[in-house]
Short mmCIF file of C-alpha atoms and ligand atoms in Angstrom, two decimals:
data_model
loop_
_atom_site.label_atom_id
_atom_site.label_comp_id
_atom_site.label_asym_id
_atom_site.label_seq_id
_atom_site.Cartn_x
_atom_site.Cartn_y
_atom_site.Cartn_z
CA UNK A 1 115.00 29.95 130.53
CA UNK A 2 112.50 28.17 132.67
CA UNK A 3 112.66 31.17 135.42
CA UNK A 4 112.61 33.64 132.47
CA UNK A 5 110.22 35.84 133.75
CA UNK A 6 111.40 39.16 132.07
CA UNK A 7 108.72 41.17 130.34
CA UNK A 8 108.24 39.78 126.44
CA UNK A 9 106.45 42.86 124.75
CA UNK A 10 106.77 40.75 121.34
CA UNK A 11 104.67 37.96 122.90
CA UNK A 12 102.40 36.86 120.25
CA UNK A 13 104.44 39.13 117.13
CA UNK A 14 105.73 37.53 114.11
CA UNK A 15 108.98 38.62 113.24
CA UNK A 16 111.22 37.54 109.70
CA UNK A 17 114.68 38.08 110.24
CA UNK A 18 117.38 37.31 106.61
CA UNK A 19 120.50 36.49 107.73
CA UNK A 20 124.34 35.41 106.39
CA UNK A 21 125.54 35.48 102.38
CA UNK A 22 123.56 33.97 99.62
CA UNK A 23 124.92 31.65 97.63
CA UNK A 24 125.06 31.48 93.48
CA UNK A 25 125.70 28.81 91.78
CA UNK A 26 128.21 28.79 89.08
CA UNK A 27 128.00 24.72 88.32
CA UNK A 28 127.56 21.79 90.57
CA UNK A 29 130.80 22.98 93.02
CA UNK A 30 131.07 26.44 92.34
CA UNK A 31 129.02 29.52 93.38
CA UNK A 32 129.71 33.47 93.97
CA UNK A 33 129.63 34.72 97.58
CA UNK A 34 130.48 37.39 100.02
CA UNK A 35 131.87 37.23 103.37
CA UNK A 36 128.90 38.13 105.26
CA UNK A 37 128.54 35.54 108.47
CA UNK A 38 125.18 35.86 109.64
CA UNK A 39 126.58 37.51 112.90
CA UNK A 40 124.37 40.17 112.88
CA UNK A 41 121.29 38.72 111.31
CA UNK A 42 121.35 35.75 113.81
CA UNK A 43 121.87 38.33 116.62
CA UNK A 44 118.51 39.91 115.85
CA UNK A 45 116.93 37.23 115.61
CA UNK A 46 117.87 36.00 118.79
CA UNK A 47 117.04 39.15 120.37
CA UNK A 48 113.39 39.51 119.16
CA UNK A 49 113.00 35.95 120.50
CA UNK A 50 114.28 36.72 123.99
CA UNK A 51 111.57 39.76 123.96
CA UNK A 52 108.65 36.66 122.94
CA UNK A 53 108.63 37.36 119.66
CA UNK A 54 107.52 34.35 117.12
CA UNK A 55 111.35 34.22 114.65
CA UNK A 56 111.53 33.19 111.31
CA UNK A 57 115.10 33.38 110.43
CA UNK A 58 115.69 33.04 106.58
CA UNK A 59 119.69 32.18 106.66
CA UNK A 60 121.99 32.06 103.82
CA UNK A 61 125.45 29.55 104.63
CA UNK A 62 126.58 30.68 107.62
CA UNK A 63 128.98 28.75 110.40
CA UNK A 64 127.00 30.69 113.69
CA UNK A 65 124.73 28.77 115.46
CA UNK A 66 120.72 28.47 115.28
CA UNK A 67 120.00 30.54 117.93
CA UNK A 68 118.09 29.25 120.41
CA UNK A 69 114.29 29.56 120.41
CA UNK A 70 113.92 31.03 116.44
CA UNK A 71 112.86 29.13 113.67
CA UNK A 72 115.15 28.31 111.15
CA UNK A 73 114.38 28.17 107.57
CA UNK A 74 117.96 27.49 105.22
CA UNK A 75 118.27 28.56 101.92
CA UNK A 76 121.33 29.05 99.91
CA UNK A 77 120.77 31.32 96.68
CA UNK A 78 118.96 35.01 96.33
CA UNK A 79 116.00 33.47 95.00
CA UNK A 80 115.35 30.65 97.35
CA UNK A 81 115.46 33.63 99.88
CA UNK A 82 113.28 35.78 98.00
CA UNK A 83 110.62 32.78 97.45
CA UNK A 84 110.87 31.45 101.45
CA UNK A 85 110.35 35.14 102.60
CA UNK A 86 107.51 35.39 100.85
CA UNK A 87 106.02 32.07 101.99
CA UNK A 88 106.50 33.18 105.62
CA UNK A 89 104.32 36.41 104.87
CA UNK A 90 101.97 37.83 106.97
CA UNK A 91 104.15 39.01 109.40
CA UNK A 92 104.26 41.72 111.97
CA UNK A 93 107.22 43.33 111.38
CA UNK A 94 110.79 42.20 108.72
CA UNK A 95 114.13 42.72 108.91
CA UNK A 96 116.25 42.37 105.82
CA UNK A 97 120.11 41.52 107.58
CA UNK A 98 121.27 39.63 105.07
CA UNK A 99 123.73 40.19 102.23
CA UNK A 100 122.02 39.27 99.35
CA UNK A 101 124.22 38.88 96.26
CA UNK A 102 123.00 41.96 93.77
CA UNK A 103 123.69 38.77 90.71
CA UNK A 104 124.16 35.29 89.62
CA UNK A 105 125.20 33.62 86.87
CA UNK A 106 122.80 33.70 84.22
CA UNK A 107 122.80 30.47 84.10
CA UNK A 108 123.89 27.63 86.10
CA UNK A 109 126.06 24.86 84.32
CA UNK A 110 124.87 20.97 85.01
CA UNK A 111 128.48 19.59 84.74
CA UNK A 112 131.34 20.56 86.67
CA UNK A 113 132.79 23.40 84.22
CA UNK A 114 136.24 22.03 82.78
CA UNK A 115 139.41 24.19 82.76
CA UNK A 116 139.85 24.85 79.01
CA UNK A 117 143.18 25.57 77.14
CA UNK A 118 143.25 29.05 76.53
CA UNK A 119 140.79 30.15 79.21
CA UNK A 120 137.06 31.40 79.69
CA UNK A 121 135.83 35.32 78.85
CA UNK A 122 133.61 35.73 81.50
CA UNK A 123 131.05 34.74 83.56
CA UNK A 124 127.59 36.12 82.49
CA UNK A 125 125.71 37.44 85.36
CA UNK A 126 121.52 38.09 85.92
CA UNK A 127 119.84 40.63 88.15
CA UNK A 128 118.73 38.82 91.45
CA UNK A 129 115.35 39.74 93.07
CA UNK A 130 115.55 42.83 95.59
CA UNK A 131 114.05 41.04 98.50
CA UNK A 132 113.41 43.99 101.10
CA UNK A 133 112.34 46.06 98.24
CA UNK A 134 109.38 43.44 97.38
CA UNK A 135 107.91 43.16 100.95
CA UNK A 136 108.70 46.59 101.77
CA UNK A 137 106.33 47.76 98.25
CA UNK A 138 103.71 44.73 98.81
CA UNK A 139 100.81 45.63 98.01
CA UNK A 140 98.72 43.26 100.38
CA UNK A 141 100.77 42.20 102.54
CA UNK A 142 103.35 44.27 103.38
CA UNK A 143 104.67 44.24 107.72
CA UNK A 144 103.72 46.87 109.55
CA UNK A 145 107.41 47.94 110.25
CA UNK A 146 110.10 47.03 107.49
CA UNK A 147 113.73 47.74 108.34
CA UNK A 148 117.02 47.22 105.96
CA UNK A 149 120.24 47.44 106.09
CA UNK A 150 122.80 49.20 104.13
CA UNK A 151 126.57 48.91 103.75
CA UNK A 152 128.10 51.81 102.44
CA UNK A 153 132.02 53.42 102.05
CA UNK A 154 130.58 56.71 101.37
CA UNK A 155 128.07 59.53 101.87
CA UNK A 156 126.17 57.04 104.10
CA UNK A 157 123.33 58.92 105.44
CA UNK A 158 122.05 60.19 102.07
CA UNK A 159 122.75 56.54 100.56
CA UNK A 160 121.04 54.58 102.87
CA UNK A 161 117.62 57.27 102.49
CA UNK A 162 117.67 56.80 98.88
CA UNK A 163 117.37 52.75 99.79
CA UNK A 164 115.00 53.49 102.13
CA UNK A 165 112.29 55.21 99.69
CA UNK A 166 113.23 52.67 97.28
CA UNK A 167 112.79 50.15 98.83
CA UNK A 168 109.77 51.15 101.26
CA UNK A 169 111.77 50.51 104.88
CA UNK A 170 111.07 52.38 107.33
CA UNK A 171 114.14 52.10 109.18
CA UNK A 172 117.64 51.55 107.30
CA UNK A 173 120.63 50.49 109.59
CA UNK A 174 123.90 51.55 108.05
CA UNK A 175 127.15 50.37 108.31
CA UNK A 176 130.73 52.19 107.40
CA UNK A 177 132.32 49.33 105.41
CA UNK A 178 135.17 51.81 104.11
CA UNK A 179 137.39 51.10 106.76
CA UNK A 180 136.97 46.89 106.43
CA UNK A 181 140.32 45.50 106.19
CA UNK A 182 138.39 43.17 103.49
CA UNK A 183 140.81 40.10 104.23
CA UNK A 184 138.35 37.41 106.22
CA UNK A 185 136.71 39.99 107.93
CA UNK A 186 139.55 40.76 110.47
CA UNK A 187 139.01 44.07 112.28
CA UNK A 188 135.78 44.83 109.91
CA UNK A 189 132.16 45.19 110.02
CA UNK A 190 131.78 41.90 108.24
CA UNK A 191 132.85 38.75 110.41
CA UNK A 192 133.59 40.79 113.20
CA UNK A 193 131.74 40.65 116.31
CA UNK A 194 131.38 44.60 116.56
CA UNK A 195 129.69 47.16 114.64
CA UNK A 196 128.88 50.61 114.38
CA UNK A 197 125.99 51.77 112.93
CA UNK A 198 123.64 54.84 112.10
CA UNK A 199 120.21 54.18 112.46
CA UNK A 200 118.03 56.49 109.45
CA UNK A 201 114.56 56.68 108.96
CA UNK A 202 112.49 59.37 106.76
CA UNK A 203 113.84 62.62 108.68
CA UNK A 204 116.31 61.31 111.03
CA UNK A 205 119.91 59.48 111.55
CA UNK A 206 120.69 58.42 114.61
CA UNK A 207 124.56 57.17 115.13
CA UNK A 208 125.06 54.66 117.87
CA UNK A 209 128.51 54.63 119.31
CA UNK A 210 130.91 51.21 118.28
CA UNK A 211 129.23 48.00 120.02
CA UNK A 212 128.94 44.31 120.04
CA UNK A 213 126.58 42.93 117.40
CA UNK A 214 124.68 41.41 120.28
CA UNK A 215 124.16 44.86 121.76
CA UNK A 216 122.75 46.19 118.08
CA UNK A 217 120.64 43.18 118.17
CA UNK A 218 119.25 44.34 121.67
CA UNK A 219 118.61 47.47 120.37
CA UNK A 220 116.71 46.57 117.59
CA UNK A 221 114.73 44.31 118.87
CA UNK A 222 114.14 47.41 121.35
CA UNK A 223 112.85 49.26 118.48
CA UNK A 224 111.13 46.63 117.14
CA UNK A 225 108.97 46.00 120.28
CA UNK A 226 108.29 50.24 120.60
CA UNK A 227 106.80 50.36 117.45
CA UNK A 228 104.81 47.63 117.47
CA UNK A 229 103.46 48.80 120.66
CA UNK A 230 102.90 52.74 119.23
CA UNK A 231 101.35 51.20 116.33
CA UNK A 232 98.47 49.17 117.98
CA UNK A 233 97.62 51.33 120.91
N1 LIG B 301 118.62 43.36 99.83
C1 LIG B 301 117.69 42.39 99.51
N2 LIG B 301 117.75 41.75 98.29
C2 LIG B 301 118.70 42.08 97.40
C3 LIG B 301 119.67 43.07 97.72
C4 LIG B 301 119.60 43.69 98.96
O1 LIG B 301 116.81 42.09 100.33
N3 LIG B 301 118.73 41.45 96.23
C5 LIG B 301 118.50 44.06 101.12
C6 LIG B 301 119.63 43.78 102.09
O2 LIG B 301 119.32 42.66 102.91
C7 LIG B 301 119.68 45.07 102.89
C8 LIG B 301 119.25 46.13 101.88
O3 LIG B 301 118.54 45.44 100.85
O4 LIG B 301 118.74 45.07 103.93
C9 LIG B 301 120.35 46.93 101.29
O5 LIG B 301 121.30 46.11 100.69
P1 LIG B 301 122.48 46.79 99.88
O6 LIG B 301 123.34 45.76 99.24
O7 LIG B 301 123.15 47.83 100.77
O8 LIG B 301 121.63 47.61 98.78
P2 LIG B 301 121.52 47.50 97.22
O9 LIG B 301 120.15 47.98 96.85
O10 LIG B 301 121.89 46.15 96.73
O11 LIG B 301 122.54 48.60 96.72
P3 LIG B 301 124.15 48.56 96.53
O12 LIG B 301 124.63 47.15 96.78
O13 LIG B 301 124.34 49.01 95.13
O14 LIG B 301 124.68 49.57 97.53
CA1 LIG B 302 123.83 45.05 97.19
#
């Protein structure tokens, strides 16, 4: 790192970068998940930093690393990710990798919930904040480049558009997640270490072939640094 003397075309760019699951809480021991594990996210972030770029990296639970050089902010549920994004804004450009849980429990219990003879119903569940969709519609102080992600099993392209007007991206990377296996990840977009993707903005989808995560990263923080560039000059 001290002979790093590659070009850094994000020198002096702030970039925010969500990463891994979030985390709900049911009671004090308890919450709802998914098995996102920040691969990705963390990825990015380390590639934007590599290119000079300034990272805040809003992580949800996640076992991978702090990677090295990015600033680390760690939250656990949708909200606290929702109200630390916003806290980092301005920024230059976002990047919304993480798998935000769509709900949480309406409310969380103080005590540890007992098992009760004859069962619970249900769980009721609340509506959590959109995240990308409130930077990517802010009205002051939205990034000049906003880009999502989207996991879909089916009609992906014209999914992952729809969340892109919606939510005001201007890039939406979509994965295939009909083919994950589902059980820990193994062999499947989420906990592996590869991923294919389809990149789709306004009028365009670009699919990249099957790569590493760190080679998605690369080329996002590629695109990152390009538009950044076309956008001041
Ligand atoms: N996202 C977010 N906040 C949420 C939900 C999603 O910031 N509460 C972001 C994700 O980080 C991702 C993008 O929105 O970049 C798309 O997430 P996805 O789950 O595919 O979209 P949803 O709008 O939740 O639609 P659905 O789950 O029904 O497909
Ligand atoms: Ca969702």
């Amino acid at each position: 790192r001290l002979l790093d003397d590659r070009p850094k075309p994000l020198a002096g760019r702030t970039v925010i970068v969500t990463s891994g699951p979030t985390h709900e809480p049911i009671d004090p021991v308890r919450y709802i998940a998914n098995r996102s594990s920040g691969k990705q996210g963390h990825a990015i972030a380390a590639a934007l930093a590599d290119l000079g770029a300034t990272v805040r990296l809003v992580s949800g639970p996640v076992q991978v690393a702090d990677p090295p050089g990015v600033d680390v902010i760690a939250v656990e549920s949708a909200r606290e990710m929702h109200d630390a994004v916003h806290q980092l804004l301005p920024a230059d450009a976002a990047i919304f990798a993480a798998a935000v849980a769509d709900y949480r429990p309406a409310s969380e219990a103080d005590e540890k919930i007992k098992k009760q003879a004859g069962g619970i119903d249900a769980i009721a569940l609340a509506e959590n904040p959109d995240i990308l969709a409130s930077v990517g519609n802010h009205a002051t102080q939205r990034p000049r480049l906003v880009i999502g992600f989207a996991a879909e099993t089916q009609e992906l392209a014209e999914n992952a558009r729809a969340k892109l007007a919606r939510k005001g991206a201007d890039f939406i990377i979509a994965n295939d997640v009909s083919h994950d296996s589902g059980i820990g990840g193994a062999g499947g977009v989420m906990g592996g270490d590869r991923n294919r993707v389809t990149l789709v903005s306004k009028d365009d989808a670009d699919r990249w072939p099957e790569m590493d995560k760190a080679e998605v990263a690369v080329r996002i923080a590629d695109l990152v640094a390009r538009h950044l560039q076309t956008l001041t000059t």
